[in-house]
Every structure is written in C-alpha cells, then in structure tokens.
Amino acid sequence: MLKKDFIHNGFAHLEQLLSFEEVVELRKLYNVLLEDKKLTAGLRSDLSGNSSNTETVEKITQIMLPSRIKPQLLQKQVYTKALAWAQNLLGEDMALDFDMLINKAPFTNTETPWHQDAAYWIDLPDKRSVSCWIALDDVYEENGCMWFVPRYDNQLFKHTHSKEGGALSIAIRPKDGKPVPLKAGGCTFHDGFTLHFSKGNITDGPRRALILNYRPQEMIQLEREQGMDHTGKRKFRKSK
Ligand SMILES: O=C(O)CCC(=O)C(=O)O
C-alpha cells in the first residue's frame, strides 16, 4: 500500500517508523544541535529568511548534515530503517545523500512555502529520489505537519526566493494539497518532484523533524563531482 501510494502519488506515509524510546533518544541529540549555534555554524540557516545570528529567534531552523556534526546519529536505528524503506520504494542502489533537521519553534507561525525539492538540486540523469521526513513530535496542521499534492510527472515548476536567504517557493498555492498529521515516530516519504508545504507553528511546543534524503549511489557520486554536497549553500537551478 505504502509503495503503491508513493509510486502513484509521489508521497506516502508510515504511522510508525520509530518506537517512542527511539524518538526520545533522537530528541536529545536534536536539542543539543538546536541549542548550540556555535557547533552548527555554517550548516545552519533560518528558512524564514531572517539571519540566523545569536540574537535572533529562529522561526524555521534548518541544520544541514547533522550527522557530520554528531556522527553517532548514523548508528541510530532511524538511519537503517529509513534506508531500507528507500531501497524498497526505489531500488537497492538507493543511498543516503544527505540529512537535515528542520524545526519550527513555538509561536513562530511561519509557513514553509509550496516547493519541489528538485528545485534546490542540480539536474541529474537519474531522477529517482525520496525524502523520509520523520516527526519527532506529534504533528498536525497547527504546528506544521507536511502537506502534499499528488505528483503527475517530473515537471519542475519555476521557483523563486520569497525573501533573500529564505526558502524557495512556487508562485501559486495548490488547491488540492492534503495534510498528513502524524504521531511522533511516524514519517512521510516524498519524491523530489512532489509539491509540499507546511503551515506555521502556532502552538506552544516545538515541531521537530529529521529528514533523510536518498538517491542512487551513482547520482550521489555525480553530485559530489559537481561540488554539490548539501552543506546548505543554497544554489538553485532554473526550471525549464
Ligand atoms: O519541515 C518542513 O516544514 C518542510 C520540509 C521540507 O520542505 C522537506 O523536507 O523537503
């Protein structure tokens, strides 16, 4: 069912990828990274477009490559489980391209605009990719669960930065988007060409997500040869 949904719509979800114990373990490392701006310097930005200096309250904190800062993350079950799913969905040659954290702080009410991840990436001959977005808190509309629009093909829409340094966005707001609420430990899977979005967090708790991105090993090699290492220097490509 999950695989059928993913292949057909470009997204799917799993009620429980992680046990509550695994979630609690991950939250500890996650919070260390969130709280330490020195440790995460150079890999950290605020997707709202605000500068992420020591004084500002970040609205949407994005930390690229958390496992480069805390390599013990790679030993956590979540990396093994998500890889197995990625291989099940798209083939045995799928490998971890990059990981990231995205946190929406309490009462920051800032949307992640509608976009396709492929807009952030270089054009690659093999377009297969899957992002596993893992909820470390219960997520629902009011704190920023993911929304998706079924994907029909690999068409890339035109994207622009709504604010310098902020997230990429398409010009329209799709009408047929669907929210996917989850319990902590649940996850969504989406393809690089699937449109997605999340509302702002208007609650008093954080909305913590760990995101693991997979693509064919050969394509990862091609990316690296072209200098694409997902350290967060957001180059973006022109849509056709
Ligand atoms: O966490 C969010 O609000 C957005 C996540 C996202 O855009 C992604 O994982 O590609």
PDB file of C-alpha atoms and ligand atoms in Angstrom:
ATOM      1  CA  MET A   1       0.000   0.000   0.000  1.00  0.00           C
ATOM      2  CA  LEU A   2       2.739   2.455   1.014  1.00  0.00           C
ATOM      3  CA  LYS A   3       4.807   1.648  -2.078  1.00  0.00           C
ATOM      4  CA  LYS A   4       1.770   1.832  -4.323  1.00  0.00           C
ATOM      5  CA  ASP A   5       0.873   5.258  -2.880  1.00  0.00           C
ATOM      6  CA  PHE A   6       4.426   6.506  -3.278  1.00  0.00           C
ATOM      7  CA  ILE A   7       4.767   5.363  -6.888  1.00  0.00           C
ATOM      8  CA  HIS A   8       1.310   6.608  -7.795  1.00  0.00           C
ATOM      9  CA  ASN A   9       1.184   9.941  -5.933  1.00  0.00           C
ATOM     10  CA  GLY A  10       4.819  10.783  -5.202  1.00  0.00           C
ATOM     11  CA  PHE A  11       4.192  10.651  -1.464  1.00  0.00           C
ATOM     12  CA  ALA A  12       3.110   8.221   1.230  1.00  0.00           C
ATOM     13  CA  HIS A  13       3.238   7.917   4.989  1.00  0.00           C
ATOM     14  CA  LEU A  14       4.003   5.381   7.677  1.00  0.00           C
ATOM     15  CA  GLU A  15       2.237   5.639  11.037  1.00  0.00           C
ATOM     16  CA  GLN A  16       5.232   4.347  12.969  1.00  0.00           C
ATOM     17  CA  LEU A  17       8.827   4.176  11.762  1.00  0.00           C
ATOM     18  CA  LEU A  18      10.314   4.604  15.251  1.00  0.00           C
ATOM     19  CA  SER A  19       9.388   3.475  18.725  1.00  0.00           C
ATOM     20  CA  PHE A  20       8.781   6.138  21.357  1.00  0.00           C
ATOM     21  CA  GLU A  21      12.117   5.177  23.004  1.00  0.00           C
ATOM     22  CA  GLU A  22      13.933   5.832  19.728  1.00  0.00           C
ATOM     23  CA  VAL A  23      12.178   9.180  19.405  1.00  0.00           C
ATOM     24  CA  VAL A  24      13.211  10.190  22.930  1.00  0.00           C
ATOM     25  CA  GLU A  25      16.858   9.250  22.182  1.00  0.00           C
ATOM     26  CA  LEU A  26      16.870  11.275  18.983  1.00  0.00           C
ATOM     27  CA  ARG A  27      15.293  14.290  20.638  1.00  0.00           C
ATOM     28  CA  LYS A  28      18.280  14.519  22.998  1.00  0.00           C
ATOM     29  CA  LEU A  29      20.800  14.840  20.166  1.00  0.00           C
ATOM     30  CA  TYR A  30      18.416  17.045  18.216  1.00  0.00           C
ATOM     31  CA  ASN A  31      18.078  19.505  21.094  1.00  0.00           C
ATOM     32  CA  VAL A  32      21.843  19.740  21.535  1.00  0.00           C
ATOM     33  CA  LEU A  33      22.179  20.725  17.878  1.00  0.00           C
ATOM     34  CA  LEU A  34      19.272  23.172  18.028  1.00  0.00           C
ATOM     35  CA  GLU A  35      20.611  24.912  21.096  1.00  0.00           C
ATOM     36  CA  ASP A  36      24.246  25.170  20.022  1.00  0.00           C
ATOM     37  CA  LYS A  37      24.666  27.817  17.344  1.00  0.00           C
ATOM     38  CA  LYS A  38      28.461  27.578  17.504  1.00  0.00           C
ATOM     39  CA  LEU A  39      28.512  23.827  16.930  1.00  0.00           C
ATOM     40  CA  THR A  40      26.180  24.160  13.951  1.00  0.00           C
ATOM     41  CA  ALA A  41      27.688  27.348  12.475  1.00  0.00           C
ATOM     42  CA  GLY A  42      27.980  27.214   8.692  1.00  0.00           C
ATOM     43  CA  LEU A  43      25.384  24.456   8.376  1.00  0.00           C
ATOM     44  CA  ARG A  44      22.537  26.393   9.935  1.00  0.00           C
ATOM     45  CA  SER A  45      20.027  28.847   8.498  1.00  0.00           C
ATOM     46  CA  ASP A  46      16.564  30.238   9.098  1.00  0.00           C
ATOM     47  CA  LEU A  47      14.302  29.247   6.208  1.00  0.00           C
ATOM     48  CA  SER A  48      12.086  32.232   7.000  1.00  0.00           C
ATOM     49  CA  GLY A  49      14.861  34.363   5.509  1.00  0.00           C
ATOM     50  CA  ASN A  50      15.859  36.004   8.783  1.00  0.00           C
ATOM     51  CA  SER A  51      19.545  35.929   9.580  1.00  0.00           C
ATOM     52  CA  SER A  52      20.415  33.163  11.981  1.00  0.00           C
ATOM     53  CA  ASN A  53      22.710  35.087  14.331  1.00  0.00           C
ATOM     54  CA  THR A  54      22.999  34.621  18.068  1.00  0.00           C
ATOM     55  CA  GLU A  55      20.402  37.282  18.956  1.00  0.00           C
ATOM     56  CA  THR A  56      17.512  36.392  16.658  1.00  0.00           C
ATOM     57  CA  VAL A  57      14.796  33.874  17.455  1.00  0.00           C
ATOM     58  CA  GLU A  58      14.853  31.473  14.521  1.00  0.00           C
ATOM     59  CA  LYS A  59      11.455  30.687  13.066  1.00  0.00           C
ATOM     60  CA  ILE A  60      12.319  27.727  10.850  1.00  0.00           C
ATOM     61  CA  THR A  61      15.712  26.366  11.813  1.00  0.00           C
ATOM     62  CA  GLN A  62      17.369  24.229   9.181  1.00  0.00           C
ATOM     63  CA  ILE A  63      20.559  22.395  10.100  1.00  0.00           C
ATOM     64  CA  MET A  64      22.214  20.585   7.213  1.00  0.00           C
ATOM     65  CA  LEU A  65      24.196  17.367   7.658  1.00  0.00           C
ATOM     66  CA  PRO A  66      23.563  16.870  11.387  1.00  0.00           C
ATOM     67  CA  SER A  67      25.333  13.508  11.216  1.00  0.00           C
ATOM     68  CA  ARG A  68      28.518  15.283  10.148  1.00  0.00           C
ATOM     69  CA  ILE A  69      28.411  17.197  13.445  1.00  0.00           C
ATOM     70  CA  LYS A  70      27.176  14.248  15.527  1.00  0.00           C
ATOM     71  CA  PRO A  71      28.362  11.070  13.738  1.00  0.00           C
ATOM     72  CA  GLN A  72      26.732   8.918  16.441  1.00  0.00           C
ATOM     73  CA  LEU A  73      23.428   9.764  14.734  1.00  0.00           C
ATOM     74  CA  LEU A  74      24.393   7.353  11.951  1.00  0.00           C
ATOM     75  CA  GLN A  75      24.340   4.491  14.461  1.00  0.00           C
ATOM     76  CA  LYS A  76      20.699   5.171  15.308  1.00  0.00           C
ATOM     77  CA  GLN A  77      18.070   2.752  14.047  1.00  0.00           C
ATOM     78  CA  VAL A  78      16.321   5.535  12.171  1.00  0.00           C
ATOM     79  CA  TYR A  79      19.079   5.656   9.527  1.00  0.00           C
ATOM     80  CA  THR A  80      18.898   1.880   8.968  1.00  0.00           C
ATOM     81  CA  LYS A  81      15.108   1.788   8.874  1.00  0.00           C
ATOM     82  CA  ALA A  82      14.698   4.755   6.531  1.00  0.00           C
ATOM     83  CA  LEU A  83      17.347   3.364   4.146  1.00  0.00           C
ATOM     84  CA  ALA A  84      15.514   0.031   4.000  1.00  0.00           C
ATOM     85  CA  TRP A  85      12.320   1.871   3.055  1.00  0.00           C
ATOM     86  CA  ALA A  86      14.092   3.991   0.435  1.00  0.00           C
ATOM     87  CA  GLN A  87      15.502   0.814  -1.155  1.00  0.00           C
ATOM     88  CA  ASN A  88      12.117  -0.846  -1.005  1.00  0.00           C
ATOM     89  CA  LEU A  89      10.479   2.138  -2.713  1.00  0.00           C
ATOM     90  CA  LEU A  90      13.040   2.950  -5.390  1.00  0.00           C
ATOM     91  CA  GLY A  91      15.622   0.166  -5.636  1.00  0.00           C
ATOM     92  CA  GLU A  92      18.637  -1.412  -3.973  1.00  0.00           C
ATOM     93  CA  ASP A  93      21.005   1.288  -5.289  1.00  0.00           C
ATOM     94  CA  MET A  94      19.430   3.990  -3.116  1.00  0.00           C
ATOM     95  CA  ALA A  95      21.857   5.528  -0.606  1.00  0.00           C
ATOM     96  CA  LEU A  96      21.826   8.400   1.873  1.00  0.00           C
ATOM     97  CA  ASP A  97      22.621  11.619   0.011  1.00  0.00           C
ATOM     98  CA  PHE A  98      22.186  13.994   2.951  1.00  0.00           C
ATOM     99  CA  ASP A  99      20.351  14.503   6.201  1.00  0.00           C
ATOM    100  CA  MET A 100      18.926  17.656   7.767  1.00  0.00           C
ATOM    101  CA  LEU A 101      16.889  18.925  10.689  1.00  0.00           C
ATOM    102  CA  ILE A 102      14.030  21.369  10.329  1.00  0.00           C
ATOM    103  CA  ASN A 103      12.495  22.771  13.494  1.00  0.00           C
ATOM    104  CA  LYS A 104       9.595  25.170  13.764  1.00  0.00           C
ATOM    105  CA  ALA A 105       9.920  26.978  17.078  1.00  0.00           C
ATOM    106  CA  PRO A 106       6.794  27.603  19.241  1.00  0.00           C
ATOM    107  CA  PHE A 107       4.546  30.529  18.259  1.00  0.00           C
ATOM    108  CA  THR A 108       6.543  31.419  15.149  1.00  0.00           C
ATOM    109  CA  ASN A 109       3.682  30.969  12.688  1.00  0.00           C
ATOM    110  CA  THR A 110       5.842  30.815   9.569  1.00  0.00           C
ATOM    111  CA  GLU A 111       4.942  28.660   6.594  1.00  0.00           C
ATOM    112  CA  THR A 112       7.374  26.581   4.597  1.00  0.00           C
ATOM    113  CA  PRO A 113       6.156  27.626   1.141  1.00  0.00           C
ATOM    114  CA  TRP A 114       4.998  25.207  -1.553  1.00  0.00           C
ATOM    115  CA  HIS A 115       8.010  23.866  -3.390  1.00  0.00           C
ATOM    116  CA  GLN A 116       9.654  20.842  -5.002  1.00  0.00           C
ATOM    117  CA  ASP A 117      12.951  19.711  -3.519  1.00  0.00           C
ATOM    118  CA  ALA A 118      14.364  19.192  -7.013  1.00  0.00           C
ATOM    119  CA  ALA A 119      14.432  22.990  -7.368  1.00  0.00           C
ATOM    120  CA  TYR A 120      17.272  23.033  -4.816  1.00  0.00           C
ATOM    121  CA  TRP A 121      19.282  20.380  -6.621  1.00  0.00           C
ATOM    122  CA  ILE A 122      21.358  20.111  -9.760  1.00  0.00           C
ATOM    123  CA  ASP A 123      19.818  18.329 -12.731  1.00  0.00           C
ATOM    124  CA  LEU A 124      20.751  14.644 -12.715  1.00  0.00           C
ATOM    125  CA  PRO A 125      20.107  11.990 -15.392  1.00  0.00           C
ATOM    126  CA  ASP A 126      18.528   9.559 -12.929  1.00  0.00           C
ATOM    127  CA  LYS A 127      15.706  11.467 -11.237  1.00  0.00           C
ATOM    128  CA  ARG A 128      14.868   8.908  -8.557  1.00  0.00           C
ATOM    129  CA  SER A 129      14.893  10.377  -5.043  1.00  0.00           C
ATOM    130  CA  VAL A 130      12.991  10.016  -1.822  1.00  0.00           C
ATOM    131  CA  SER A 131      12.936  12.134   1.321  1.00  0.00           C
ATOM    132  CA  CYS A 132      11.934  10.488   4.557  1.00  0.00           C
ATOM    133  CA  TRP A 133      10.529  13.207   6.844  1.00  0.00           C
ATOM    134  CA  ILE A 134      10.416  11.875  10.406  1.00  0.00           C
ATOM    135  CA  ALA A 135       8.246  13.545  13.047  1.00  0.00           C
ATOM    136  CA  LEU A 136       9.906  13.799  16.456  1.00  0.00           C
ATOM    137  CA  ASP A 137       6.791  15.478  17.871  1.00  0.00           C
ATOM    138  CA  ASP A 138       3.154  14.770  17.160  1.00  0.00           C
ATOM    139  CA  VAL A 139       2.486  16.890  14.081  1.00  0.00           C
ATOM    140  CA  TYR A 140      -0.792  18.347  12.839  1.00  0.00           C
ATOM    141  CA  GLU A 141      -1.923  21.391  10.890  1.00  0.00           C
ATOM    142  CA  GLU A 142      -1.439  23.870  13.745  1.00  0.00           C
ATOM    143  CA  ASN A 143       2.228  23.089  14.369  1.00  0.00           C
ATOM    144  CA  GLY A 144       3.281  22.422  10.785  1.00  0.00           C
ATOM    145  CA  CYS A 145       2.666  18.875   9.577  1.00  0.00           C
ATOM    146  CA  MET A 146       3.572  18.208   5.953  1.00  0.00           C
ATOM    147  CA  TRP A 147       1.115  18.780   3.090  1.00  0.00           C
ATOM    148  CA  PHE A 148       1.452  17.225  -0.356  1.00  0.00           C
ATOM    149  CA  VAL A 149      -0.052  17.430  -3.812  1.00  0.00           C
ATOM    150  CA  PRO A 150      -0.092  14.214  -5.868  1.00  0.00           C
ATOM    151  CA  ARG A 151       2.740  14.294  -8.408  1.00  0.00           C
ATOM    152  CA  TYR A 152       1.928  13.503 -12.012  1.00  0.00           C
ATOM    153  CA  ASP A 153       5.358  13.591 -13.658  1.00  0.00           C
ATOM    154  CA  ASN A 154       8.849  15.022 -13.239  1.00  0.00           C
ATOM    155  CA  GLN A 155       7.871  18.540 -14.264  1.00  0.00           C
ATOM    156  CA  LEU A 156       9.800  21.192 -12.377  1.00  0.00           C
ATOM    157  CA  PHE A 157       7.907  24.424 -11.694  1.00  0.00           C
ATOM    158  CA  LYS A 158       9.512  27.847 -11.611  1.00  0.00           C
ATOM    159  CA  HIS A 159      10.725  28.681  -8.091  1.00  0.00           C
ATOM    160  CA  THR A 160      11.855  31.955  -6.579  1.00  0.00           C
ATOM    161  CA  HIS A 161      13.110  33.023  -3.169  1.00  0.00           C
ATOM    162  CA  SER A 162      10.221  34.847  -1.480  1.00  0.00           C
ATOM    163  CA  LYS A 163      12.838  36.509   0.752  1.00  0.00           C
ATOM    164  CA  GLU A 164      16.612  36.690   0.220  1.00  0.00           C
ATOM    165  CA  GLY A 165      18.180  33.743   2.016  1.00  0.00           C
ATOM    166  CA  GLY A 166      14.787  32.166   2.630  1.00  0.00           C
ATOM    167  CA  ALA A 167      13.090  29.083   1.259  1.00  0.00           C
ATOM    168  CA  LEU A 168      12.242  28.579  -2.402  1.00  0.00           C
ATOM    169  CA  SER A 169       8.631  28.909  -3.441  1.00  0.00           C
ATOM    170  CA  ILE A 170       6.379  28.421  -6.459  1.00  0.00           C
ATOM    171  CA  ALA A 171       4.054  31.263  -7.387  1.00  0.00           C
ATOM    172  CA  ILE A 172       0.693  29.516  -6.879  1.00  0.00           C
ATOM    173  CA  ARG A 173      -0.927  27.883  -3.840  1.00  0.00           C
ATOM    174  CA  PRO A 174      -2.229  24.479  -4.936  1.00  0.00           C
ATOM    175  CA  LYS A 175      -5.868  23.812  -4.047  1.00  0.00           C
ATOM    176  CA  ASP A 176      -5.613  20.037  -3.836  1.00  0.00           C
ATOM    177  CA  GLY A 177      -2.961  19.819  -1.085  1.00  0.00           C
ATOM    178  CA  LYS A 178      -3.530  17.248   1.675  1.00  0.00           C
ATOM    179  CA  PRO A 179      -2.198  17.482   5.247  1.00  0.00           C
ATOM    180  CA  VAL A 180      -0.566  14.397   6.749  1.00  0.00           C
ATOM    181  CA  PRO A 181      -0.786  14.529  10.562  1.00  0.00           C
ATOM    182  CA  LEU A 182       1.454  12.033  12.362  1.00  0.00           C
ATOM    183  CA  LYS A 183       2.327  10.839  15.836  1.00  0.00           C
ATOM    184  CA  ALA A 184       5.954  11.262  16.921  1.00  0.00           C
ATOM    185  CA  GLY A 185       7.911   8.437  15.285  1.00  0.00           C
ATOM    186  CA  GLY A 186       5.748   8.412  12.172  1.00  0.00           C
ATOM    187  CA  CYS A 187       7.103   9.586   8.843  1.00  0.00           C
ATOM    188  CA  THR A 188       6.249  10.692   5.340  1.00  0.00           C
ATOM    189  CA  PHE A 189       8.083   9.830   2.121  1.00  0.00           C
ATOM    190  CA  HIS A 190       8.128  12.187  -0.831  1.00  0.00           C
ATOM    191  CA  ASP A 191       9.712  12.295  -4.229  1.00  0.00           C
ATOM    192  CA  GLY A 192      11.952  15.235  -5.253  1.00  0.00           C
ATOM    193  CA  PHE A 193       9.321  16.451  -7.748  1.00  0.00           C
ATOM    194  CA  THR A 194       6.354  16.274  -5.343  1.00  0.00           C
ATOM    195  CA  LEU A 195       4.998  19.652  -4.274  1.00  0.00           C
ATOM    196  CA  HIS A 196       4.901  20.067  -0.500  1.00  0.00           C
ATOM    197  CA  PHE A 197       4.413  22.698   2.172  1.00  0.00           C
ATOM    198  CA  SER A 198       3.787  23.132   5.886  1.00  0.00           C
ATOM    199  CA  LYS A 199       1.862  25.746   7.848  1.00  0.00           C
ATOM    200  CA  GLY A 200       3.466  27.785  10.612  1.00  0.00           C
ATOM    201  CA  ASN A 201       3.670  26.588  14.181  1.00  0.00           C
ATOM    202  CA  ILE A 202       1.078  28.420  16.285  1.00  0.00           C
ATOM    203  CA  THR A 203       1.383  26.103  19.290  1.00  0.00           C
ATOM    204  CA  ASP A 204       3.479  26.351  22.446  1.00  0.00           C
ATOM    205  CA  GLY A 205       5.668  23.345  21.578  1.00  0.00           C
ATOM    206  CA  PRO A 206       8.448  22.771  19.036  1.00  0.00           C
ATOM    207  CA  ARG A 207       7.848  20.938  15.769  1.00  0.00           C
ATOM    208  CA  ARG A 208      10.969  18.877  15.267  1.00  0.00           C
ATOM    209  CA  ALA A 209      11.591  16.880  12.093  1.00  0.00           C
ATOM    210  CA  LEU A 210      14.597  14.829  10.976  1.00  0.00           C
ATOM    211  CA  ILE A 211      14.799  14.465   7.204  1.00  0.00           C
ATOM    212  CA  LEU A 212      16.835  11.804   5.405  1.00  0.00           C
ATOM    213  CA  ASN A 213      17.265  12.139   1.651  1.00  0.00           C
ATOM    214  CA  TYR A 214      18.075   9.231  -0.635  1.00  0.00           C
ATOM    215  CA  ARG A 215      19.075   8.887  -4.285  1.00  0.00           C
ATOM    216  CA  PRO A 216      21.034   6.384  -6.388  1.00  0.00           C
ATOM    217  CA  GLN A 217      24.647   5.939  -5.278  1.00  0.00           C
ATOM    218  CA  GLU A 218      25.872   6.796  -8.792  1.00  0.00           C
ATOM    219  CA  MET A 219      23.954  10.085  -8.765  1.00  0.00           C
ATOM    220  CA  ILE A 220      25.428  10.999  -5.376  1.00  0.00           C
ATOM    221  CA  GLN A 221      28.865  10.482  -6.898  1.00  0.00           C
ATOM    222  CA  LEU A 222      27.918  12.717  -9.840  1.00  0.00           C
ATOM    223  CA  GLU A 223      26.662  15.402  -7.465  1.00  0.00           C
ATOM    224  CA  ARG A 224      29.868  15.376  -5.443  1.00  0.00           C
ATOM    225  CA  GLU A 225      31.964  15.610  -8.618  1.00  0.00           C
ATOM    226  CA  GLN A 226      29.988  18.754  -9.432  1.00  0.00           C
ATOM    227  CA  GLY A 227      30.543  20.232  -5.980  1.00  0.00           C
ATOM    228  CA  MET A 228      27.032  19.572  -4.655  1.00  0.00           C
ATOM    229  CA  ASP A 229      27.459  18.421  -1.060  1.00  0.00           C
ATOM    230  CA  HIS A 230      24.271  19.826   0.573  1.00  0.00           C
ATOM    231  CA  THR A 231      26.153  21.910   3.083  1.00  0.00           C
ATOM    232  CA  GLY A 232      23.407  24.479   2.758  1.00  0.00           C
ATOM    233  CA  LYS A 233      24.843  26.956   0.304  1.00  0.00           C
ATOM    234  CA  ARG A 234      21.521  27.016  -1.454  1.00  0.00           C
ATOM    235  CA  LYS A 235      22.321  27.107  -5.148  1.00  0.00           C
ATOM    236  CA  PHE A 236      19.142  26.660  -7.093  1.00  0.00           C
ATOM    237  CA  ARG A 237      18.590  25.696 -10.630  1.00  0.00           C
ATOM    238  CA  LYS A 238      16.481  27.332 -13.267  1.00  0.00           C
ATOM    239  CA  SER A 239      13.337  25.439 -14.162  1.00  0.00           C
ATOM    240  CA  LYS A 240      12.758  24.633 -17.802  1.00  0.00           C
TER     241      LYS A 240
HETATM  242  O1  LIG B   1       9.695  20.686   7.592  1.00  0.00           O
HETATM  243  C1  LIG B   1       9.148  21.456   6.802  1.00  0.00           C
HETATM  244  O2  LIG B   1       8.352  22.308   7.154  1.00  0.00           O
HETATM  245  C2  LIG B   1       9.459  21.380   5.342  1.00  0.00           C
HETATM  246  C3  LIG B   1      10.254  20.183   4.989  1.00  0.00           C
HETATM  247  C4  LIG B   1      10.655  20.136   3.564  1.00  0.00           C
HETATM  248  O3  LIG B   1      10.411  21.012   2.780  1.00  0.00           O
HETATM  249  C5  LIG B   1      11.362  18.942   3.113  1.00  0.00           C
HETATM  250  O4  LIG B   1      11.638  18.027   3.899  1.00  0.00           O
HETATM  251  O5  LIG B   1      11.688  18.865   1.921  1.00  0.00           O
END
